[in-house]
Coordinates of C-alpha atoms in Angstrom, one line a residue:
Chain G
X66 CA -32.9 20.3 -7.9
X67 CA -29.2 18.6 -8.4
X68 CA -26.2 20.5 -7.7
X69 CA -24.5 23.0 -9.8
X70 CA -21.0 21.0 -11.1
X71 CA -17.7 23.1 -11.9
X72 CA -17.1 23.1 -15.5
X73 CA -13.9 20.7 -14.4
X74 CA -15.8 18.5 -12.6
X75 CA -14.9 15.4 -15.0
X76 CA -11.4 16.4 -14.7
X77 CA -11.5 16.6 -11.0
X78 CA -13.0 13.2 -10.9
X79 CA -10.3 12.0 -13.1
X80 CA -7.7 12.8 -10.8
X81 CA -9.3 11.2 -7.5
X82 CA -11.1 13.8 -6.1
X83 CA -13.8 13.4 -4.0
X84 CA -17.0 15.8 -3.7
X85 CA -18.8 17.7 -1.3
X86 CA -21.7 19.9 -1.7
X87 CA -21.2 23.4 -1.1
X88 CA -23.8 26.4 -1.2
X89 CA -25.5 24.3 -3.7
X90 CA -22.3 23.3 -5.9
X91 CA -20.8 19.6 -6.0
X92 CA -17.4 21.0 -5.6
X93 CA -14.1 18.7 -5.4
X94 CA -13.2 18.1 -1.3
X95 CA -9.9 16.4 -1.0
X96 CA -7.6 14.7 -3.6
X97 CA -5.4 12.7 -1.8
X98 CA -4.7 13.9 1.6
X99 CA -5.8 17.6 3.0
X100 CA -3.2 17.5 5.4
X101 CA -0.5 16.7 1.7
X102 CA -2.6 19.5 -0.3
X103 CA -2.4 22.2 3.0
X104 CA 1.7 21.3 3.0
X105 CA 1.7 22.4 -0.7
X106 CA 0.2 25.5 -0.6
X107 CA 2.4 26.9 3.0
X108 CA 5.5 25.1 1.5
X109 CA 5.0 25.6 -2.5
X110 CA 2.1 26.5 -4.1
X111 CA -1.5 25.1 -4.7
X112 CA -4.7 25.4 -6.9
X113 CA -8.3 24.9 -6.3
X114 CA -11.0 25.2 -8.4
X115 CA -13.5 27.8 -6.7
X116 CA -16.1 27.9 -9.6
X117 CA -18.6 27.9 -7.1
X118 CA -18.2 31.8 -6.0
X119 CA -20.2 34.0 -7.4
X120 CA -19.8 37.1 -10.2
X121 CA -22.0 39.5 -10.6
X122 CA -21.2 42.2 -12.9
X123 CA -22.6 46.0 -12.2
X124 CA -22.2 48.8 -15.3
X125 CA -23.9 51.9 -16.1
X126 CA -24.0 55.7 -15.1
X127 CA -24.9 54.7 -11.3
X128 CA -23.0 51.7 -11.1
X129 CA -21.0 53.7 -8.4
X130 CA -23.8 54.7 -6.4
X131 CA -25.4 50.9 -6.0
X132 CA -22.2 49.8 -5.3
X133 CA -21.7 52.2 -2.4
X134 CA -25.1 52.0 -1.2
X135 CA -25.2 48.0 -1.3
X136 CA -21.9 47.3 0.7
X137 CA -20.1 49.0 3.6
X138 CA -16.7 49.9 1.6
X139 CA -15.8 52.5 0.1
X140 CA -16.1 51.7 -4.0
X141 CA -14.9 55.2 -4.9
X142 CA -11.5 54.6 -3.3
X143 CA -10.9 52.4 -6.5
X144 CA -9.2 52.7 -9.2
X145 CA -9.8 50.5 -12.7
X146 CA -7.8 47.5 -11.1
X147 CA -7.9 48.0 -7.5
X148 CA -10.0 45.7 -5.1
X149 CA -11.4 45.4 -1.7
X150 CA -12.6 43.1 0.9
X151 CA -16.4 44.4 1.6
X152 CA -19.8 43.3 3.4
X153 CA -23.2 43.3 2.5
X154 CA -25.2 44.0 5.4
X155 CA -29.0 44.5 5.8
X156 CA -31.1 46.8 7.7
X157 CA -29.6 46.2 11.2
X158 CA -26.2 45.7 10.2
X159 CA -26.2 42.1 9.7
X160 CA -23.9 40.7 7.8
X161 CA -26.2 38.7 4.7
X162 CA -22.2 37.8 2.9
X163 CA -18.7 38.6 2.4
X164 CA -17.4 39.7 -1.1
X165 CA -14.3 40.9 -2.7
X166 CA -15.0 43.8 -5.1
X167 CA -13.0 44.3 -8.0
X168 CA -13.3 47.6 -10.1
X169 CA -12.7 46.3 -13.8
X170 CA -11.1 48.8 -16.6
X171 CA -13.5 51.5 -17.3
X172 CA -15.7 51.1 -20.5
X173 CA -18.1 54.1 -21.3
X174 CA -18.3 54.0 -17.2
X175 CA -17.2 52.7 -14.3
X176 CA -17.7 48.8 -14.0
X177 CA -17.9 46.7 -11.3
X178 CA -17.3 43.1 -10.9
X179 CA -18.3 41.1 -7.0
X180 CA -17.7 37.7 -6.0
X181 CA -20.3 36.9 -3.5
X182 CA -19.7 33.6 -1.5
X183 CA -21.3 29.9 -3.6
X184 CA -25.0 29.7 -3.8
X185 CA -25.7 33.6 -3.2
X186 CA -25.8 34.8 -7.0
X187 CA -29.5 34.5 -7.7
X188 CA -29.9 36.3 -3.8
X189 CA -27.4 39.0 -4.6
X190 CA -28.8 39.4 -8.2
X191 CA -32.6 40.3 -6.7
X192 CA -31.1 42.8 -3.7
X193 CA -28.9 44.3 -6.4
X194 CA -31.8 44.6 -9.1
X195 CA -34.6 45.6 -6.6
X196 CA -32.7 47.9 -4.6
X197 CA -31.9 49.2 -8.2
X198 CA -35.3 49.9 -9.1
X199 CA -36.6 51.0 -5.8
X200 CA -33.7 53.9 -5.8
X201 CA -34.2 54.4 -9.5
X202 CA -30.7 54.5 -10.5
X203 CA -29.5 53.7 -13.8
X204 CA -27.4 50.3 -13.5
X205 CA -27.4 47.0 -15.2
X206 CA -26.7 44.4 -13.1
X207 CA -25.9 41.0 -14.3
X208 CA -25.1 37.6 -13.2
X209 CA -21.7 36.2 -14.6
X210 CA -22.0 33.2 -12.4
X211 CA -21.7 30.7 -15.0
X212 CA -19.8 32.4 -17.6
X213 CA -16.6 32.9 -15.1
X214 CA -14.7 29.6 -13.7
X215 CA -12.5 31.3 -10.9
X216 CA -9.2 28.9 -9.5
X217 CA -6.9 29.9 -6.9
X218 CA -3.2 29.6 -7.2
X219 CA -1.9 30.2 -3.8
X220 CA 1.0 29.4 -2.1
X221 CA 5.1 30.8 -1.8
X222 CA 5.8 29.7 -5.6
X223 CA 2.3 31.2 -6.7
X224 CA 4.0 33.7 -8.8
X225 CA 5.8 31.6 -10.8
X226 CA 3.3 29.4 -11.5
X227 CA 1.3 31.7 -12.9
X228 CA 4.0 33.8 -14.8
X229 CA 4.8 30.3 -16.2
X230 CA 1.3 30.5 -17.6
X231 CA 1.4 34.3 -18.8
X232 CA 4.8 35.2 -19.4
X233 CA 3.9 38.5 -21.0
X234 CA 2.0 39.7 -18.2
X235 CA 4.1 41.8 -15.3
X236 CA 2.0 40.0 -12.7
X237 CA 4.7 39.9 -10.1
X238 CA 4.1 44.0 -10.2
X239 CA 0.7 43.7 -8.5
X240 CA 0.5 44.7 -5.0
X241 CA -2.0 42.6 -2.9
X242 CA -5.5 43.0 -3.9
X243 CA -4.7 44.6 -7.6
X244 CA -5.9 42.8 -10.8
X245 CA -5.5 43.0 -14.5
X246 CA -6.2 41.0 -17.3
X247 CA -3.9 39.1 -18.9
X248 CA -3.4 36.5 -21.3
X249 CA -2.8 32.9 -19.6
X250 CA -2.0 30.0 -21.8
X251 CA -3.7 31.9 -24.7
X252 CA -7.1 33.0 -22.7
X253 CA -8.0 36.6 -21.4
X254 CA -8.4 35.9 -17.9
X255 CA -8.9 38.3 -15.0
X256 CA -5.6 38.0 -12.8
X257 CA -6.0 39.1 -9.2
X258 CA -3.5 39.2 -6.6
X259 CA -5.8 37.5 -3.7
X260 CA -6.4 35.1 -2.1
X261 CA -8.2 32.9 1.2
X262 CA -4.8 31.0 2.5
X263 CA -2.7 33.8 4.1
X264 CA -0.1 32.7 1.2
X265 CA 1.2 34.9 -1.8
X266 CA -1.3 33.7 -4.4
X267 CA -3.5 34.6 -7.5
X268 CA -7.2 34.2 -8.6
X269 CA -7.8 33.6 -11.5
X270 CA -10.7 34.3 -13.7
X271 CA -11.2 32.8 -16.7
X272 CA -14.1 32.2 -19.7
X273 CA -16.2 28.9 -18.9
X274 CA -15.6 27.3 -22.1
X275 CA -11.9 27.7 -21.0
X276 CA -11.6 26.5 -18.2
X277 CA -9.6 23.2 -19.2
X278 CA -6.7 25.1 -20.4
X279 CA -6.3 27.7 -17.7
X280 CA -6.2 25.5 -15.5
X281 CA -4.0 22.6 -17.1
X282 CA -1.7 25.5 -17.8
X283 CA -1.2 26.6 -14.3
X284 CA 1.5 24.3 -12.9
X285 CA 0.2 23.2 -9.4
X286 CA -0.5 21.2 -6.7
X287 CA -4.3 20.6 -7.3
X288 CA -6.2 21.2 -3.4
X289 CA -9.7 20.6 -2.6
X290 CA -12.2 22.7 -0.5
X291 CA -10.9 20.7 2.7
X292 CA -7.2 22.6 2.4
X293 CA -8.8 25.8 1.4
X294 CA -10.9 25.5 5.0
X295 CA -7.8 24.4 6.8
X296 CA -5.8 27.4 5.4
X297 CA -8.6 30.1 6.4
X298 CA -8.6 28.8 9.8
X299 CA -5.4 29.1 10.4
X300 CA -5.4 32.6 9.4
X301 CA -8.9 33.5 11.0
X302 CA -10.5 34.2 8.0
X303 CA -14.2 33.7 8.2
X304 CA -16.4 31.4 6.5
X305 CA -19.8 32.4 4.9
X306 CA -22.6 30.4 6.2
X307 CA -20.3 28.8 9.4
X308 CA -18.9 32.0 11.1
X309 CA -21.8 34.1 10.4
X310 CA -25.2 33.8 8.7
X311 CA -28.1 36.0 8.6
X312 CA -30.4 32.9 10.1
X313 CA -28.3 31.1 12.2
X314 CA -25.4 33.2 13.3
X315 CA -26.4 36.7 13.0
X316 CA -23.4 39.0 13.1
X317 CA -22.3 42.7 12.4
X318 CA -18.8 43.5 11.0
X319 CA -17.7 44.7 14.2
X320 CA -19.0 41.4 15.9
X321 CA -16.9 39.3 13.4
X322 CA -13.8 41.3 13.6
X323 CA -13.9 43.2 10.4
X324 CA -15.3 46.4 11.4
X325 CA -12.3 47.9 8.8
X326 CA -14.7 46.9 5.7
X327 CA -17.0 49.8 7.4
X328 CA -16.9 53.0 6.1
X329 CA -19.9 55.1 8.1
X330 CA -18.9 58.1 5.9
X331 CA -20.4 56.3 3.3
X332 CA -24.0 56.3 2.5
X333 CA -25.4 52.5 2.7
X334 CA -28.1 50.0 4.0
X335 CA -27.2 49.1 7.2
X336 CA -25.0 52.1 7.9
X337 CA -27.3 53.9 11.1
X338 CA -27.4 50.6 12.7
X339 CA -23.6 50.0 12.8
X340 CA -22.7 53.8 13.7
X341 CA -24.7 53.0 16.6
X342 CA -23.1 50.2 17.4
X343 CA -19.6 51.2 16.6
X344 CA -20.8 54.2 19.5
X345 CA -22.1 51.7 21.9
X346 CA -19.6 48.9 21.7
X347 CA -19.6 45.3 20.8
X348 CA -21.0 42.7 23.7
X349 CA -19.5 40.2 21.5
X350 CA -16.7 39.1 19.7
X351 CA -15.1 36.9 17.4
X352 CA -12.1 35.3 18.7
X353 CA -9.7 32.5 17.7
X354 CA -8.3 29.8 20.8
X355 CA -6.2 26.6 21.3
X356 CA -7.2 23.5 22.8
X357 CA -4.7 22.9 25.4
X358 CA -6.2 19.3 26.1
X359 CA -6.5 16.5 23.8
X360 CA -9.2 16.7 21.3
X361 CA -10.6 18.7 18.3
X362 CA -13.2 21.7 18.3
X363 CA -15.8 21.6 16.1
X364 CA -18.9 23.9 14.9
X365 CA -21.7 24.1 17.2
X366 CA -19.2 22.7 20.6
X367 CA -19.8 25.4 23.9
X368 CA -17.2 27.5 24.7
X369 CA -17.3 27.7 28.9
X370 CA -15.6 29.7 31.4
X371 CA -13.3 28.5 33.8
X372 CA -16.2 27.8 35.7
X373 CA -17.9 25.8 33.4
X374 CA -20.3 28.1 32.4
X375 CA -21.3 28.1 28.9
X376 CA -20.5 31.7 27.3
X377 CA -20.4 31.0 23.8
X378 CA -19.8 29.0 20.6
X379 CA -17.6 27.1 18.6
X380 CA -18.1 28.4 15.0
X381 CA -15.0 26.9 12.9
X382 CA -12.4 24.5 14.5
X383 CA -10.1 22.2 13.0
X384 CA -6.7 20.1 14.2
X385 CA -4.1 22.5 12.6
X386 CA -2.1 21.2 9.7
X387 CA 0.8 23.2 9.9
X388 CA 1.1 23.1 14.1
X389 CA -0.2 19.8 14.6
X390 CA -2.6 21.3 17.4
X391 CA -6.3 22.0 18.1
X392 CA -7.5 25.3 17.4
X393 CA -10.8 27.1 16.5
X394 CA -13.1 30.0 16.1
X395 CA -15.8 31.2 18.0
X396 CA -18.0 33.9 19.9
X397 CA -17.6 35.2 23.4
X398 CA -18.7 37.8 25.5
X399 CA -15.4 40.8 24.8
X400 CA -14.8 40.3 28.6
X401 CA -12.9 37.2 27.6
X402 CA -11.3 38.2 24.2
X403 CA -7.7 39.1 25.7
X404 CA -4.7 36.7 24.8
X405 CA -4.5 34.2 27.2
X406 CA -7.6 34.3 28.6
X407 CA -8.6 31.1 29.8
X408 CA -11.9 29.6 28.7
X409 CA -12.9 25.6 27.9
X410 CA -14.7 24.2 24.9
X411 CA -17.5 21.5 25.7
X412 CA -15.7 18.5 23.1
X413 CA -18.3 16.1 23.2
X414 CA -19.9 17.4 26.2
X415 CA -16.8 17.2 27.9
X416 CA -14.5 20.1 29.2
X417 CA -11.3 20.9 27.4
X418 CA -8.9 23.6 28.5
X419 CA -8.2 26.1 25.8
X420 CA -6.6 29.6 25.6
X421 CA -7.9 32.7 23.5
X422 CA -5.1 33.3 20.8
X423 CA -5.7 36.4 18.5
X424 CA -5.5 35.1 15.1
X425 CA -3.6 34.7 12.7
X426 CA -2.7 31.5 14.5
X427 CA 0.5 31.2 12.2
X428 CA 3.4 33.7 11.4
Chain M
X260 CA -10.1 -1.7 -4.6
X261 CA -9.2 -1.9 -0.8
X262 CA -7.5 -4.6 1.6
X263 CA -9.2 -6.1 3.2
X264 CA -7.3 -9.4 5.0
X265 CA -8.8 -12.5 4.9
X266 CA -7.1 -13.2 8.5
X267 CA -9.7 -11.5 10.5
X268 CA -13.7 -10.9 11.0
X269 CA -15.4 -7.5 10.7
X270 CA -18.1 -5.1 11.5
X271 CA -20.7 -3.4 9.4
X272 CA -19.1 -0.2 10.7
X273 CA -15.9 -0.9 9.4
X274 CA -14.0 -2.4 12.3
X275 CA -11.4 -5.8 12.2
X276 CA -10.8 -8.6 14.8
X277 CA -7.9 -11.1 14.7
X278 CA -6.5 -13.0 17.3
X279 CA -3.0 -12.4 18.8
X280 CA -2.2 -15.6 21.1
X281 CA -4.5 -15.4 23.8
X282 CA -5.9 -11.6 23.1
X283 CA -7.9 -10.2 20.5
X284 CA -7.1 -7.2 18.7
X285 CA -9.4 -4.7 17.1
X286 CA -8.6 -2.0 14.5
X287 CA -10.2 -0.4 11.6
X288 CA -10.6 -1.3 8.0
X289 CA -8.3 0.3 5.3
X290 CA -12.0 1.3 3.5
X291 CA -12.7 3.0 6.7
X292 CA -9.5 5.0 6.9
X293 CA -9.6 6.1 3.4
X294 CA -13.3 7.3 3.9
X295 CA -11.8 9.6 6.9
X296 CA -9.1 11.1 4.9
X297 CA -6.2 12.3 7.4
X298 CA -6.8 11.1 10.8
X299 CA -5.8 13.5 13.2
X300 CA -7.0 12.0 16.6
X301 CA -8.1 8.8 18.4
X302 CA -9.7 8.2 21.7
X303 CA -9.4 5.2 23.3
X304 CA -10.9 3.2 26.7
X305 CA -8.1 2.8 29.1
X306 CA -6.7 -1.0 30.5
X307 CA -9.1 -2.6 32.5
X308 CA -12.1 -1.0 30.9
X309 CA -15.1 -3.5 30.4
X310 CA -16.5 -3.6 27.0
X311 CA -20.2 -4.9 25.7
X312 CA -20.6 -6.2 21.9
X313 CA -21.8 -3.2 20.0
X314 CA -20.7 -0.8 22.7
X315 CA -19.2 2.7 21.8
X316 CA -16.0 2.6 23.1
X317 CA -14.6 5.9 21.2
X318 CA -13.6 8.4 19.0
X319 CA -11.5 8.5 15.7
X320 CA -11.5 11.8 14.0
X321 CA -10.0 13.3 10.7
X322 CA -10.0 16.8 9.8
X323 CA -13.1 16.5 8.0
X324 CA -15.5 14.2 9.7
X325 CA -16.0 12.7 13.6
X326 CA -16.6 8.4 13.5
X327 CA -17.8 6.7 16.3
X328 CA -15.8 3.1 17.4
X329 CA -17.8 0.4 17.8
X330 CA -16.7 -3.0 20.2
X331 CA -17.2 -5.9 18.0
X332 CA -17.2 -8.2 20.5
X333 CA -17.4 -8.0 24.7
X334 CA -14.4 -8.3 26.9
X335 CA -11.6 -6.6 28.8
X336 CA -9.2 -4.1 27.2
X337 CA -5.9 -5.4 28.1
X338 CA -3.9 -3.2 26.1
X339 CA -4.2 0.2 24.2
X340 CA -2.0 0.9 21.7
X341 CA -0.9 4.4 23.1
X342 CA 1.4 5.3 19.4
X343 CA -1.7 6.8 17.9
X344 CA -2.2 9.0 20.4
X345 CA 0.8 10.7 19.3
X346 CA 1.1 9.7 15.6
X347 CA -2.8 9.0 14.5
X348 CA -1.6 9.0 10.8
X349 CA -0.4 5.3 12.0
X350 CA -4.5 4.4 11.2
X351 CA -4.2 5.9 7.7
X352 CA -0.6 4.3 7.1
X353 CA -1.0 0.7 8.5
X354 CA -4.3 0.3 9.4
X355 CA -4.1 -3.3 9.6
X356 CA -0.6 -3.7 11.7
X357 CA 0.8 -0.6 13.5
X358 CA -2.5 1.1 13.1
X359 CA -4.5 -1.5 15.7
X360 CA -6.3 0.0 18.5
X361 CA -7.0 -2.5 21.3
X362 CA -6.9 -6.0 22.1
X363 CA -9.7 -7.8 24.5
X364 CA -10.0 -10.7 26.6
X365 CA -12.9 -12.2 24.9
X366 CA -15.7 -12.5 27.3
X367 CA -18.3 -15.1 25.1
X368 CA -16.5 -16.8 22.0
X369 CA -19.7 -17.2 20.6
X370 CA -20.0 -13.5 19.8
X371 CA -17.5 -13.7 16.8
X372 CA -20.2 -16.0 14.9
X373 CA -21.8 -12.5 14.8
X374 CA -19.6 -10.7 12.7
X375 CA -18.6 -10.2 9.1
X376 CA -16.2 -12.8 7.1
X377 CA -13.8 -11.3 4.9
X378 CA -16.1 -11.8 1.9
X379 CA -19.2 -10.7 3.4
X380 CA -17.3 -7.3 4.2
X381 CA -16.0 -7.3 1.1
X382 CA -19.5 -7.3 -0.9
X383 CA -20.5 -4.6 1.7
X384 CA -17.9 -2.3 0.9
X385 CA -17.9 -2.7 -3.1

């Protein structure tokens, strides 16, 4: 099967860009320069094109109670433009994806909108649908995939990009993580104010069909997924797939750090198995650090104790943009997780000092 | 379309030779630096260091990918340009003249027959 293209792809290609596949999409990598397109978003503001998440939409009488019983937030907590960070875990806690759930303006009932991370609709459409029947709850769930393009205005001038764009909308009087909609260059789009750079910033949803004049209208430095990683990192955000993954990194919220998207008073799949956990303690933990050596972490390096032993891995690393130094992500043993900490990552099979630094890794 | 000089010989994995007076210098191509994007680290053998034809000899990195170097031909390093150690970007801004990585003492003349003329590299990289 080919991959899944952005409905911008030709105008990506247009302007330079080069691709890269991601969770199934052929989604636009770098422009110019990552390090140029990272600058703009810290120092001004940026867009990418981040068609590739997922949307699934959830309506109905129990719309509520599959919410709440499919992710470890609490959905009641929001109100019709609020939004939260959430997980979706399975049986043992496990972390199967990371999502952002948006509660959209009431119709006849409460409605739900989720972004799931690229390449996880058709996974998150059969969990939500079966899990649906199984419970018998009244809830139609649909995937909105393809019928929302999604871009990301992030940066210090984010807000006046975008209230270039929609000057009737009051979008500078969202707090972080509220959402309306609002007309942008002519289009009812759903404005949110999050983001995945640690920079003010807005995402933008917007019909398919429309995607050309959204995002022509949205005056910005155009970044590729290569920024967008570099940003994360620096903030210790995690990345589907890379920091954990039900097959090959296998990780509760608590492991990975965001144990605060767990509500145990909350009925959900997954819940017994993370109250136990959350009783017992973690033996692992997700941690950032900085090479103190020359070189650059990458996934899959070692991460050693001073003595050389090997006591965990190297999930996300990168040379940092903004500080000009090596730093990464990675698992150890939560006898090493304090500041400072010494520890070593294998580069190459070869030992490089490195501290543990609690992220965000800048201010 | 990418420079490519027509004063030096190449590799199929995208380094340059040219001769400086009695050394010869080695570098990569400006198709090869705009394949790694942003170059944010280079390791290089030390003075002294023996080198065989084909012979990895180290590591250029940008953010997104990891590139093995290659030693077009076999010699002795007698310099390494130590700038990009501190400023890599000097690969992605001048790979050709501030960006150069090495230079040899050529240990069999013969071995440049081997490599790539400007034209032949230039139908591989089109």
């Amino acid at each position: 099967m080919g991959l899944r293209k952005p409905p911008l792809y030709g105008v990506h290609a247009d302007a330079g860009a080069t691709f890269t596949e991601f969770g199934g999409w052929d989604m636009p990598v770098e422009y110019d320069s990552i390090k140029a397109e990272h600058a703009a978003v810290r120092e001004s503001v940026g867009i990418f094109d981040v068609s590739h998440m997922s949307e699934l939409e959830v309506s109905g009488p129990d719309a509520t109670a599959l919410m709440q019983r499919l992710t470890t937030n609490d959905v009641t907590a929001l109100e019709p433009g609020d939004s939260q960070y959430s997980a979706i875990v399975n049986d043992e806690g496990v972390i199967i994806d990371d999502t952002v759930v948006y509660r959209l303006p009431d119709r006849d009932e409460r409605v739900y909108l989720f972004i799931p991370n690229a390449g996880h609709d058709e996974e998150m459409y059969d969990r939500w649908t079966s899990f649906r029947d199984d419970w018998d709850l009244d809830a139609t769930v649909e995937d909105v995939t393809e019928e929302w393009a999604m871009f990301a205005v992030q940066g210090p001038d984010a807000l006046d990009s975008v209230t270039d764009a929609a000057p009737d909308a009051a979008l500078g009087d969202l707090s972080k993580f509220q959402a309306t909609f609002a007309d942008v260059a002519g289009v009812e789009c759903w404005v949110a104010r999050t983001g995945y750079t640690g920079e003010d910033g807005f995402e933008v949803l917007c019909p398919w069909d429309d995607a050309e004049t959204v995002w022509s209208a949205l005056d910005a430095t155009p970044c590729g997924l290569g920024s967008r990683d570099t940003l994360r990192l620096e903030m210790g955000y995690l990345l589907s797939g890379q920091d954990f993954d039900p097959e090959t990194e296998p990780r509760t919220p608590y492991e990975a750090g965001i144990g605060f998207v767990v509500k145990l008073d909350t009925e959900f799949v997954g819940r017994d198995a993370l109250e136990r956990q959350h009783e017992a303690g973690v033996d692992e933990t997700f941690v950032g650090f900085a090479l103190l050596d020359r070189g650059v972490p990458r996934h899959g390096y070692d991460i050693a104790d001073a003595d050389g032993e090997v006591i965990g891995v190297v999930t996300s690393g990168t040379m940092s943009p903004t500080l000009s130094e090596p730093i990464g992500l990675g698992y150890v043993p939560v006898e090493y997780a304090d500041d400072e900490t010494e520890i070593s990552v294998l580069v190459r099979g070869r030992e490089k000092r490195a501290v543990i630094v609690t992220p965000p890794f800048i201010n | 379309m990418f420079e490519i000089p027509d004063d030096r010989k190449y590799l199929e994995s995208h380094e340059w030779t040219t001769t400086e007076g009695d050394a010869v210098r080695i570098g990569i191509s400006d198709f090869a630096q705009d394949e790694l994007g942003d170059v944010v680290f280079v390791e290089l053998p030390a003075e002294g260091d023996e080198l065989a034809a084909g012979e990895e000899f180290g590591v250029v990195e940008s953010i997104k990918a990891v590139s093995d170097l290659y030693a077009p031909i076999s010699g002795t390093v007698t310099a390494v340009n130590e700038e990009l150690f501190d400023a890599p970007e000097l690969l992605n801004d001048d790979p050709y003249g501030d960006g150069w990585m090495l230079e040899l003492e050529p240990a069999d003349e013969s071995e440049f027959d081997d490599l790539l003329s400007p034209e032949e590299y230039r139908e591989q990289t089109e």
